[in-house]
Each structure stands twice: as structure tokens, then as C-alpha cells.
Coordinates of C-alpha atoms and ligand atoms in Angstrom, one line a residue:
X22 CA 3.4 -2.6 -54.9
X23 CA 7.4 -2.8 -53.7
X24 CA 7.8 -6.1 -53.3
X25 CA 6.9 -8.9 -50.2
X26 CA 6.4 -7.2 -46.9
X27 CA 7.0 -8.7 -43.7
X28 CA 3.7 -10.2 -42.2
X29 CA 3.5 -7.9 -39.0
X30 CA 3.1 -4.6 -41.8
X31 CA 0.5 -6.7 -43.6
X32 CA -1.4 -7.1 -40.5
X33 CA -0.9 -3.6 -39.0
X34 CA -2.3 -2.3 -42.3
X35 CA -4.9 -4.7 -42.7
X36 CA -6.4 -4.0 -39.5
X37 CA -5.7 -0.2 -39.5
X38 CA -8.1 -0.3 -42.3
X39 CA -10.2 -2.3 -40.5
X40 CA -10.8 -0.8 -37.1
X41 CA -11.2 2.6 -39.0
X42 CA -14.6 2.1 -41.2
X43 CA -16.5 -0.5 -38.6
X44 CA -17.7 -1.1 -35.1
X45 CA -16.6 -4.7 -35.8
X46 CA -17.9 -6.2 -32.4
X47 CA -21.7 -7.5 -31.3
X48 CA -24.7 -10.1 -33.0
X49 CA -24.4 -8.1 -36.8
X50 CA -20.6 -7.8 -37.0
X51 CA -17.9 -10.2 -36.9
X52 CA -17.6 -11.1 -33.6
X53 CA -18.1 -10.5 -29.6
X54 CA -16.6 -10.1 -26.5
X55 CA -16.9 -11.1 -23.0
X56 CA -17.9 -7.2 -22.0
X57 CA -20.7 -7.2 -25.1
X58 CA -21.9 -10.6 -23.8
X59 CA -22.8 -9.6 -20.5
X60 CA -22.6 -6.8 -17.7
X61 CA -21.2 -8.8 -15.5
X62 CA -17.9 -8.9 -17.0
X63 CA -16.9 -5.1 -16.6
X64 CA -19.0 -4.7 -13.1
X65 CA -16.6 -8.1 -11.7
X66 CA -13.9 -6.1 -13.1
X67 CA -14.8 -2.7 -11.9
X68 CA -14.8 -4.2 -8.4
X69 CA -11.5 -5.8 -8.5
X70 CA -10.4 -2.7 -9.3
X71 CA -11.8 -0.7 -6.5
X72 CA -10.9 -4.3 -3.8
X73 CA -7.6 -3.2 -4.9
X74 CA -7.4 1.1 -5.3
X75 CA -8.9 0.4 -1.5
X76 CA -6.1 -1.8 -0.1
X77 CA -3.4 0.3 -1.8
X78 CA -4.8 3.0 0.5
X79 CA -7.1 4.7 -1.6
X80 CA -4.6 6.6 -3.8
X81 CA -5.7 9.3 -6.9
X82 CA -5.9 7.2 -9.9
X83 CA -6.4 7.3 -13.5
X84 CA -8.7 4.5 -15.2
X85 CA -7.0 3.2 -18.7
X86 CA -8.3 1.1 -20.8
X87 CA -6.4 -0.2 -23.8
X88 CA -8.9 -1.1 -27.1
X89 CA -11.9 -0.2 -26.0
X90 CA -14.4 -1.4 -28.3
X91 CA -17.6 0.1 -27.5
X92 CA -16.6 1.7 -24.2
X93 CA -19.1 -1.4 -22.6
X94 CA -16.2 -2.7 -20.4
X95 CA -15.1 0.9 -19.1
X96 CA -19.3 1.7 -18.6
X97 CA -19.7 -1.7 -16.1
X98 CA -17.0 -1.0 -14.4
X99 CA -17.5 2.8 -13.0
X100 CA -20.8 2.0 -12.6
X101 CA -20.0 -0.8 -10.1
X102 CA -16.8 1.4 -8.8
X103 CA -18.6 4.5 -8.1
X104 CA -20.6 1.7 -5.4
X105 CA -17.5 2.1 -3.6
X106 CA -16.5 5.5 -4.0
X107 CA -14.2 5.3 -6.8
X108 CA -14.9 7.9 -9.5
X109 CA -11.5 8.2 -11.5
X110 CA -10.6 10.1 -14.7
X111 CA -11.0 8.1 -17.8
X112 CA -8.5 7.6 -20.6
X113 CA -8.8 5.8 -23.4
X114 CA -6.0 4.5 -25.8
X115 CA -7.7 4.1 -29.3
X116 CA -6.7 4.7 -33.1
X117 CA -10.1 3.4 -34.4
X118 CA -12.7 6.9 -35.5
X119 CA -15.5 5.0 -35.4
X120 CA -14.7 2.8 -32.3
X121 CA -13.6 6.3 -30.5
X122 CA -17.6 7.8 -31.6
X123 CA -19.0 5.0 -30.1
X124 CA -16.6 5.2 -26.7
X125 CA -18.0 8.5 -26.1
X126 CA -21.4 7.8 -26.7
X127 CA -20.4 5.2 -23.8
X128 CA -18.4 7.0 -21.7
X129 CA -19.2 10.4 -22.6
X130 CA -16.0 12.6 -20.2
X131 CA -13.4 10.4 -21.3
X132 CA -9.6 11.4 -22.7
X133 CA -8.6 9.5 -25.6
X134 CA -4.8 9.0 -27.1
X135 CA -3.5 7.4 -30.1
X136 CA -0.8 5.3 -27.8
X137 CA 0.3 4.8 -24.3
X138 CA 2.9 7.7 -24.4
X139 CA 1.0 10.2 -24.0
X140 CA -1.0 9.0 -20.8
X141 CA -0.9 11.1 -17.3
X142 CA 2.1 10.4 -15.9
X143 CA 1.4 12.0 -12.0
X144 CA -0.7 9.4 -10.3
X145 CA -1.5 5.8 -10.0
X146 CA -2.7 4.0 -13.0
X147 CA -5.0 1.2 -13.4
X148 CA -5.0 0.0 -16.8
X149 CA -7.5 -2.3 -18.6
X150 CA -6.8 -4.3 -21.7
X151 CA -9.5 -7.3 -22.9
X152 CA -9.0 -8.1 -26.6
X153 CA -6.2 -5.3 -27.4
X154 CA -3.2 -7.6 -27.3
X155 CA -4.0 -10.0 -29.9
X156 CA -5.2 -7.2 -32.1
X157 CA -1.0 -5.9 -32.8
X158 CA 0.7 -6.9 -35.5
X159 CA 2.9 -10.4 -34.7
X160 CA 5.9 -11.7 -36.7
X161 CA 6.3 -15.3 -38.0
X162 CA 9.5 -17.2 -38.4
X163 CA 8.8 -20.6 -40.6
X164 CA 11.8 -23.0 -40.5
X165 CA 12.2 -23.9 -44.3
X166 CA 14.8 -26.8 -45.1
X167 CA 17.7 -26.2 -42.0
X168 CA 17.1 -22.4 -41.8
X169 CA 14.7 -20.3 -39.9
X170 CA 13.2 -17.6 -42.4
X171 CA 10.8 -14.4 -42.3
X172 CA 7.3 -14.8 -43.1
X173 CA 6.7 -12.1 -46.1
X174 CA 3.5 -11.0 -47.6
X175 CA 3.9 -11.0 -51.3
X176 CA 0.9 -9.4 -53.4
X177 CA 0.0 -10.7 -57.1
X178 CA -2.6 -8.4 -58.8
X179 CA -5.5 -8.8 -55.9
X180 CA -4.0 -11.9 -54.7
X181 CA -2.2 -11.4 -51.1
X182 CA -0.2 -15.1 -50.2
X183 CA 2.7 -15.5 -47.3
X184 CA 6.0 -16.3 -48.6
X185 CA 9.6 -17.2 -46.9
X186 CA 11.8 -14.3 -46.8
X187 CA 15.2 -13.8 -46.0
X188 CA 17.0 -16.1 -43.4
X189 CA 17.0 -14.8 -39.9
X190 CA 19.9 -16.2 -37.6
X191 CA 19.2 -18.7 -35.5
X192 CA 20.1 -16.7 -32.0
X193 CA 16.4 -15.2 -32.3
X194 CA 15.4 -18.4 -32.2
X195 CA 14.6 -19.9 -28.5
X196 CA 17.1 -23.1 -28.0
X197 CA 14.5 -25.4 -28.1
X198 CA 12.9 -24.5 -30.6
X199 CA 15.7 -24.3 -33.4
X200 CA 15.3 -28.0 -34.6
X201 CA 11.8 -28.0 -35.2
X202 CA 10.3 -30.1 -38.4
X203 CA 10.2 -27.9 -42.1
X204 CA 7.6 -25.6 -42.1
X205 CA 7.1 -25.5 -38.3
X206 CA 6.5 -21.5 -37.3
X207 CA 7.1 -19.6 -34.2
X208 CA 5.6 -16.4 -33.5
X209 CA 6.4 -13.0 -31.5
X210 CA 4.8 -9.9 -31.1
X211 CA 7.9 -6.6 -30.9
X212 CA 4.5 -4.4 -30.4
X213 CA 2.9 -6.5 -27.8
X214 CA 6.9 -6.2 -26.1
X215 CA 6.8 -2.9 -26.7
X216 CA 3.5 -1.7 -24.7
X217 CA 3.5 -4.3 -21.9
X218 CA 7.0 -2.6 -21.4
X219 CA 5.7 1.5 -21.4
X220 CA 2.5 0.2 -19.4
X221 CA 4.7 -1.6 -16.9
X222 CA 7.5 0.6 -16.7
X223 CA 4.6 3.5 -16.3
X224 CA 3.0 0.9 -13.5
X225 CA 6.4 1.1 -11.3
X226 CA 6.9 4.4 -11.6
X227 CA 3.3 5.9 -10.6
X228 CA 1.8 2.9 -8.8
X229 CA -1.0 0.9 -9.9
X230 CA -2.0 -2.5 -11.6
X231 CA -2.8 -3.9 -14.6
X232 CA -5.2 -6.7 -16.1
X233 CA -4.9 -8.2 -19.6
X234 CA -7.5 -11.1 -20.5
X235 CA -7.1 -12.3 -23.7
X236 CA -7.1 -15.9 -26.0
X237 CA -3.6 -17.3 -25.6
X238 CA -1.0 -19.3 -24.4
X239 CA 2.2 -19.3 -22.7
X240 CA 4.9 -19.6 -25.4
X241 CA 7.4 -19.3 -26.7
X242 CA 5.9 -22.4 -29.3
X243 CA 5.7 -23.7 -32.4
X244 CA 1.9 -22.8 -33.9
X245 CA 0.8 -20.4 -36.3
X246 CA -2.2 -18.7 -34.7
X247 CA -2.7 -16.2 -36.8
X248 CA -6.5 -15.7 -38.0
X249 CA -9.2 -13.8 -39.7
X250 CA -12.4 -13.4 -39.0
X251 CA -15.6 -12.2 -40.6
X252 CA -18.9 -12.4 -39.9
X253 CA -19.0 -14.9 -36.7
X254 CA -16.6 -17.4 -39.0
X255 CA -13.1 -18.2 -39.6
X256 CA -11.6 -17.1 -42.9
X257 CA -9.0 -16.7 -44.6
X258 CA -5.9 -13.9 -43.4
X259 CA -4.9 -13.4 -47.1
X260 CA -7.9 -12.6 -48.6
X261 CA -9.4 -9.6 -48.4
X262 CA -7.4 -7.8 -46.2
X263 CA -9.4 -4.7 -44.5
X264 CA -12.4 -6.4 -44.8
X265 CA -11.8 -8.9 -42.3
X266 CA -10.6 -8.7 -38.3
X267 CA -6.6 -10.4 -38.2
X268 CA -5.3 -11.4 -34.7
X269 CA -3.0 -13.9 -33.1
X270 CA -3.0 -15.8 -29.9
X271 CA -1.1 -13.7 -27.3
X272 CA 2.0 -15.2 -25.5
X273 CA 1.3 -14.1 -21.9
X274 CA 4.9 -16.0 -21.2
X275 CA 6.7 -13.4 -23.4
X276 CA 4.4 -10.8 -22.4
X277 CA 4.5 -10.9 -18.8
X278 CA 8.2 -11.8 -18.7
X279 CA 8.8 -8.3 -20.9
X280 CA 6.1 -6.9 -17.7
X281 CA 8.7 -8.0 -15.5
X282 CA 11.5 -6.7 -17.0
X283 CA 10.3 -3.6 -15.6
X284 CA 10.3 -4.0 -12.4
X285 CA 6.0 -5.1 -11.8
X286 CA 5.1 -8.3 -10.0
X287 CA 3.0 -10.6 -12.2
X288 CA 0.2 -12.5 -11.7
X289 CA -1.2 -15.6 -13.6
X290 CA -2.0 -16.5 -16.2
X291 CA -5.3 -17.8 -15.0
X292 CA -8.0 -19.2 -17.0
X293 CA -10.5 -16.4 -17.4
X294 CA -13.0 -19.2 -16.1
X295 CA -10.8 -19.1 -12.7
X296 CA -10.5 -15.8 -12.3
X297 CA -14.5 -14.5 -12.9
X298 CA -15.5 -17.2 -10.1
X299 CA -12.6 -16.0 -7.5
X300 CA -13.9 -12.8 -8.4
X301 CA -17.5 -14.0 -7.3
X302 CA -19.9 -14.2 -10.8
X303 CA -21.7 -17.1 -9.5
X304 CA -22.8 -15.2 -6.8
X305 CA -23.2 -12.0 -9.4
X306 CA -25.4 -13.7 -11.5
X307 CA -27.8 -14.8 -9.0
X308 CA -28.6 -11.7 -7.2
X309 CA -29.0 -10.4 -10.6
X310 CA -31.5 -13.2 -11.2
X311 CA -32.9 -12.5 -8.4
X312 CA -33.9 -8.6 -9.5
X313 CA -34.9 -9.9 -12.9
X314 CA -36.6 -13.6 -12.4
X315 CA -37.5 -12.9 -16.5
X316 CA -33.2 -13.3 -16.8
X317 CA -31.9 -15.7 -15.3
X318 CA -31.6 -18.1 -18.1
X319 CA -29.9 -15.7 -19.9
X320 CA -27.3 -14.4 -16.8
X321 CA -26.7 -18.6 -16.6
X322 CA -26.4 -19.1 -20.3
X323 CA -23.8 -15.9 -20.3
X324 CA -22.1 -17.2 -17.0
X325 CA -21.4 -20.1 -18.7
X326 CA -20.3 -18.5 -22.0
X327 CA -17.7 -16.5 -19.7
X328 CA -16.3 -19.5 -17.4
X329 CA -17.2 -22.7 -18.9
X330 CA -14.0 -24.8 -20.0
X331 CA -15.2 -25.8 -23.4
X332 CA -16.1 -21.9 -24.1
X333 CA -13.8 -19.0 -22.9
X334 CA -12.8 -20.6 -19.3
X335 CA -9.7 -21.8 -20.5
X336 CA -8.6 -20.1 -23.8
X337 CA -9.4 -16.9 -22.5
X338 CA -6.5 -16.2 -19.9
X339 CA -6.0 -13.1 -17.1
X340 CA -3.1 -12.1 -16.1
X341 CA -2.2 -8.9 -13.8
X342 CA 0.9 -6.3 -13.2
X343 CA 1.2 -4.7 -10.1
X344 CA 3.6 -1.9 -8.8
X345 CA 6.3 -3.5 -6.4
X346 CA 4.8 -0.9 -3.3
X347 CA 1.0 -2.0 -4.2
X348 CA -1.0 -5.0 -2.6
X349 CA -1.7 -8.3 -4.4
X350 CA -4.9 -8.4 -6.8
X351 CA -8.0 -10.7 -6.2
X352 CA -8.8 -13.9 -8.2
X353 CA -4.8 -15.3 -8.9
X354 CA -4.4 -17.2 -5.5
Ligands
LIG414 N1 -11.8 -4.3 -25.6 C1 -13.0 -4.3 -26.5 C2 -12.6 -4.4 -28.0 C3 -11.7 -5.4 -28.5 S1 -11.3 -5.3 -30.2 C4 -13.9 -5.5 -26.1 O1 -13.4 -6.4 -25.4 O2 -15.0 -5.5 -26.6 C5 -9.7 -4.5 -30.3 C6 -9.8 -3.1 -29.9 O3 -8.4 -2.6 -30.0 C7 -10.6 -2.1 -30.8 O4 -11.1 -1.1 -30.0 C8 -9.5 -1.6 -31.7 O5 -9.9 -0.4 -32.4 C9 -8.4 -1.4 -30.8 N2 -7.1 -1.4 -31.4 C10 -6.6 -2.2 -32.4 N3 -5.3 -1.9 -32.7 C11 -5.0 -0.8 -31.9 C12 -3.8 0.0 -31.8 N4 -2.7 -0.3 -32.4 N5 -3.8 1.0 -30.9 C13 -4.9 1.3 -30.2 N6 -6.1 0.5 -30.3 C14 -6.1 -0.5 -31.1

């Protein structure tokens, strides 16, 4: 090995080994999301989604969805759009082989592509992106004595353990942030910049919306957020790398200001509890109980996994980009 690498190569290498030998997500792997813990989640947001393709005048689009997973979200949603009429194209944006297998078992017509570059570019888009953001690689800057530094990744025979790099200067620092306590650390995501720039700039130039839900906060702060997971548990980033799924809590300040940037209107961040119940899951769920008497526990139990406070109500944020010339989405008033 050459020497310490910064922390955003450790993780991007770490979890391209990752995503590429497992379906990670579900009861048997290391952990689950709101569209593999219930069908309500992709159907609410299939319908926002058409609410808003209608208002905008019911305009071609394409359907994108960023990190798929299992394809489950992308499956709810044309099922409940198709309801309405809308039947779009589907493209994918996945580097995962064996997440991309299980997409097209899912959604069987879809287009995948390795990034957002390569998307259509001659109609509307409506992109999609639940769990993808805190998936990329962030950087961490660790104030050590009166300097901030680079977090590096030094490796020791099989032992992987963060180190302080070089100094960074202090301009990259937010102003009030720059006096923080020894061994404070601030985070930042270049590749989450990067893509909520080429989705937005895409957005203002083609027409269409956005929506990222994700665990975060709006930053910039002092935290380190960066974690691994495995098997349903918390463990520990430096061990094992490849084995175990690395992500960080998203900055939707950062992320929607670099949106902006663009030229999109943004929306929220709202609690993902507040946004599923503008969009109507209490209602959802009880017709649904209704159908299936021998369910409704479970639609309750997974209606309150989805909005409750003290589960993903509150971590778990939405937030949505819309082109200047397109109407204003459902469930941010
Ligand atoms: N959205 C799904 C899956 C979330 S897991 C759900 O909610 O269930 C993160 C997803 O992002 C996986 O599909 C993973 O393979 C994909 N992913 C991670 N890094 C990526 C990258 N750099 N480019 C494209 N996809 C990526």
C-alpha cells in the first residue's frame, strides 16, 4: 500500500466493493429502507409525482431514480402512476451488478447508466433518490491543536485506522466553524456537490423535479457521522472495509444550496414524517386495511415506522428541486 489515503477514497473503495458482491438491503442483510418496509412509500411517491407531471401540464417525461436498491421504490411508484395515466420511460443510475440484476427482475424495461451524464437530455425529468446521497464518499476535516487538517486513512498489515493529514487552510473552513475545540470534525461531500449540481442543472434545462429523502441534517456542523453497518448493527468504519455498508449523514443545507446554484427552486427539508402525511399515508394505509382486514396491524406498525418522530419521522428528511417554469410539489407547505 502507498501510503494514508484521504477518507472519501477509503470509502468510495470500501463501498464499491461492497455494493458489487451483495443485495445489502431487507430482514437477512444489513439493513432496510423505507421502500422495503412498505408499499406505501413508493405508491405515496408515485402519486406526488404524477399530482405534479399533471399540473406542469402533462409534459413527456423520463422517470430517474438514483440508487435503486431493489428496484421496490421505482415498482410502487408506476404502479400507482400508471392510475393516472403516467407510464414514463425508466432509467436507472446504478454501478452495483448485483443490485442492477435485481432492478430488472423489478422493473424489467428499464435503462441503466453508470452516472448522471449519460441520462436523456430531450425531455422533462423526474428524478428519484432515497438512500443514494449518503451512500458517496464524504471528506473529513478534524481541527488538531490550532489547525484544521485532512482525515487520512492509513493501513498497517490488515489494520485500516484514520489519521490527520496535511493541513488544509482555513478558508475551506465555514467562519464559524474555524475555532472549534481539538479534535472537533466537519464534514462535506465534493460528490454529493457534484450530482445535486448535473441533476439540477439537467432539472432547469429540461424541466422537471426532484426528490431526495435521506438521514441528515442541515449543516454545515461539527459531527462526525460517518458509520458502518452490518448485519442490522453499528460497527466499526475501519474494520473490514468491503464487508460492511459506510455512509454519512447528508447535509441537505450544502446540498440544496449547490441545487440552487443552478438555477432550481428548493423545497424543504421536511421531516420525512411530514411530508408522507401531507402526502396522505394515513388515509393510504386505511383503505389498504380496509382490502386486507388480516394487515392492518402491520400497514399501522409500518406507518409508524415511516412517520413516527422517535423512528424515521424526523431523521429521515425530503427535500425537492423543481425547474423555475414547473409548479410547486405536494407535501412542503
Ligand atoms: N434506494 C434504495 C437503495 C439504497 S442503498 C432503497 O431505498 O432501498 C444505496 C444505493 O445506491 C444502492 O443501490 C447502491 O448500489 C447505490 N450506489 C451507491 N453508490 C453509488 C454510486 N456511486 N453510483 C450509483 N449508485 C450508487
Amino acid at each position: 500500500m502507498a501510503g494514508p489515503i484521504p477518507l472519501s477514497q477509503y470509502i468510495a473503495a470500501a463501498n464499491a466493493e461492497y455494493y458489487a458482491h451483495r443485495d445489502p438491503l431487507g430482514s437477512a442483510g444489513d439493513f432496510t429502507t423505507a421502500p422495503e418496509i412498505s408499499q406505501m412509500f413508493g405508491e405515496l411517491i408515485g402519486l406526488w409525482a404524477a399530482d405534479l407531471w399533471q399540473r406542469a401540464g402533462s409534459p413527456d417525461i423520463t422517470w430517474v431514480e438514483l440508487g435503486p436498491g431493489r428496484g421496490t421504490l421505482t415498482a410502487d411508484a408506476l404502479r400507482a402512476m400508471a392510475q393516472v395515466g403516467l407510464t414514463p420511460p425508466v432509467h436507472f443510475v446504478e454501478t452495483s451488478p448485483t443490485l442492477r440484476a435485481a432492478q430488472k427482475a423489478a422493473v424489467p424495461d428499464a435503462t441503466w447508466h453508470d452516472d448522471v451524464a449519460t441520462l436523456p437530455d430531450d425531455r422533462a425529468l423526474i428524478v428519484v433518490a432515497n438512500e443514494f446521497f449518503d451512500a458517496l464518499p464524504i471528506r473529513q476535516l478534524v481541527r488538531a491543536g490550532d489547525a484544521w487538517r485532512e482525515r487520512m486513512v492509513a493501513c498497517q498489515d490488515l489494520l485500516f485506522l484514520p489519521i490527520a493529514g496535511k493541513d488544509v487552510p482555513d478558508s475551506i473552513v465555514p467562519e464559524h466553524l474555524r475555532d472549534a475545540a481539538p479534535g472537533s470534525v466537519i464534514e462535506t461531500s465534493p460528490a454529493n456537490v457534484g450530482i445535486a449540481r448535473a441533476v439540477a442543472g439537467r432539472l432547469v434545462r429540461q424541466g422537471g423535479a426532484a426528490l431526495v429523502i435521506d438521514y441528515g441534517y442541515e449543516g454545515p456542523a461539527i459531527g462526525d457521522t460517518l458509520q458502518a453497518v452490518s448485519g442490522h448493527r453499528f460497527a466499526n468504519p475501519f474494520e473490514e472495509p468491503g464487508s460492511r455498508d459506510l455512509t454519512a449523514h447528508v447535509d441537505f443545507a450544502t446540498l440544496g444550496a449547490a441545487a440552487g446554484m443552478e438555477g432550481v427552486r428548493v423545497e424543504g427539508p421536511v421531516g420525512q414524517g411530514a411530508f408522507l402525511t401531507a402526502l396522505g399515508i394515513e388515509p393510504r394505509a386505511e383503505a389498504l386495511a380496509r382490502t386486507s382486514p388480516e394487515r392492518a396491524e402491520q400497514l399501522a406498525a409500518d406507518r409508524a415506522r415511516l412517520t413516527d418522530a422517535d423512528q424515521m419521522g424526523e431523521l429521515f428528511k425530503a427535500m425537492a428541486w423543481t425547474a423555475p417554469d414547473w409548479p410547486e410539489p405536494a407535501g412542503f407547505a
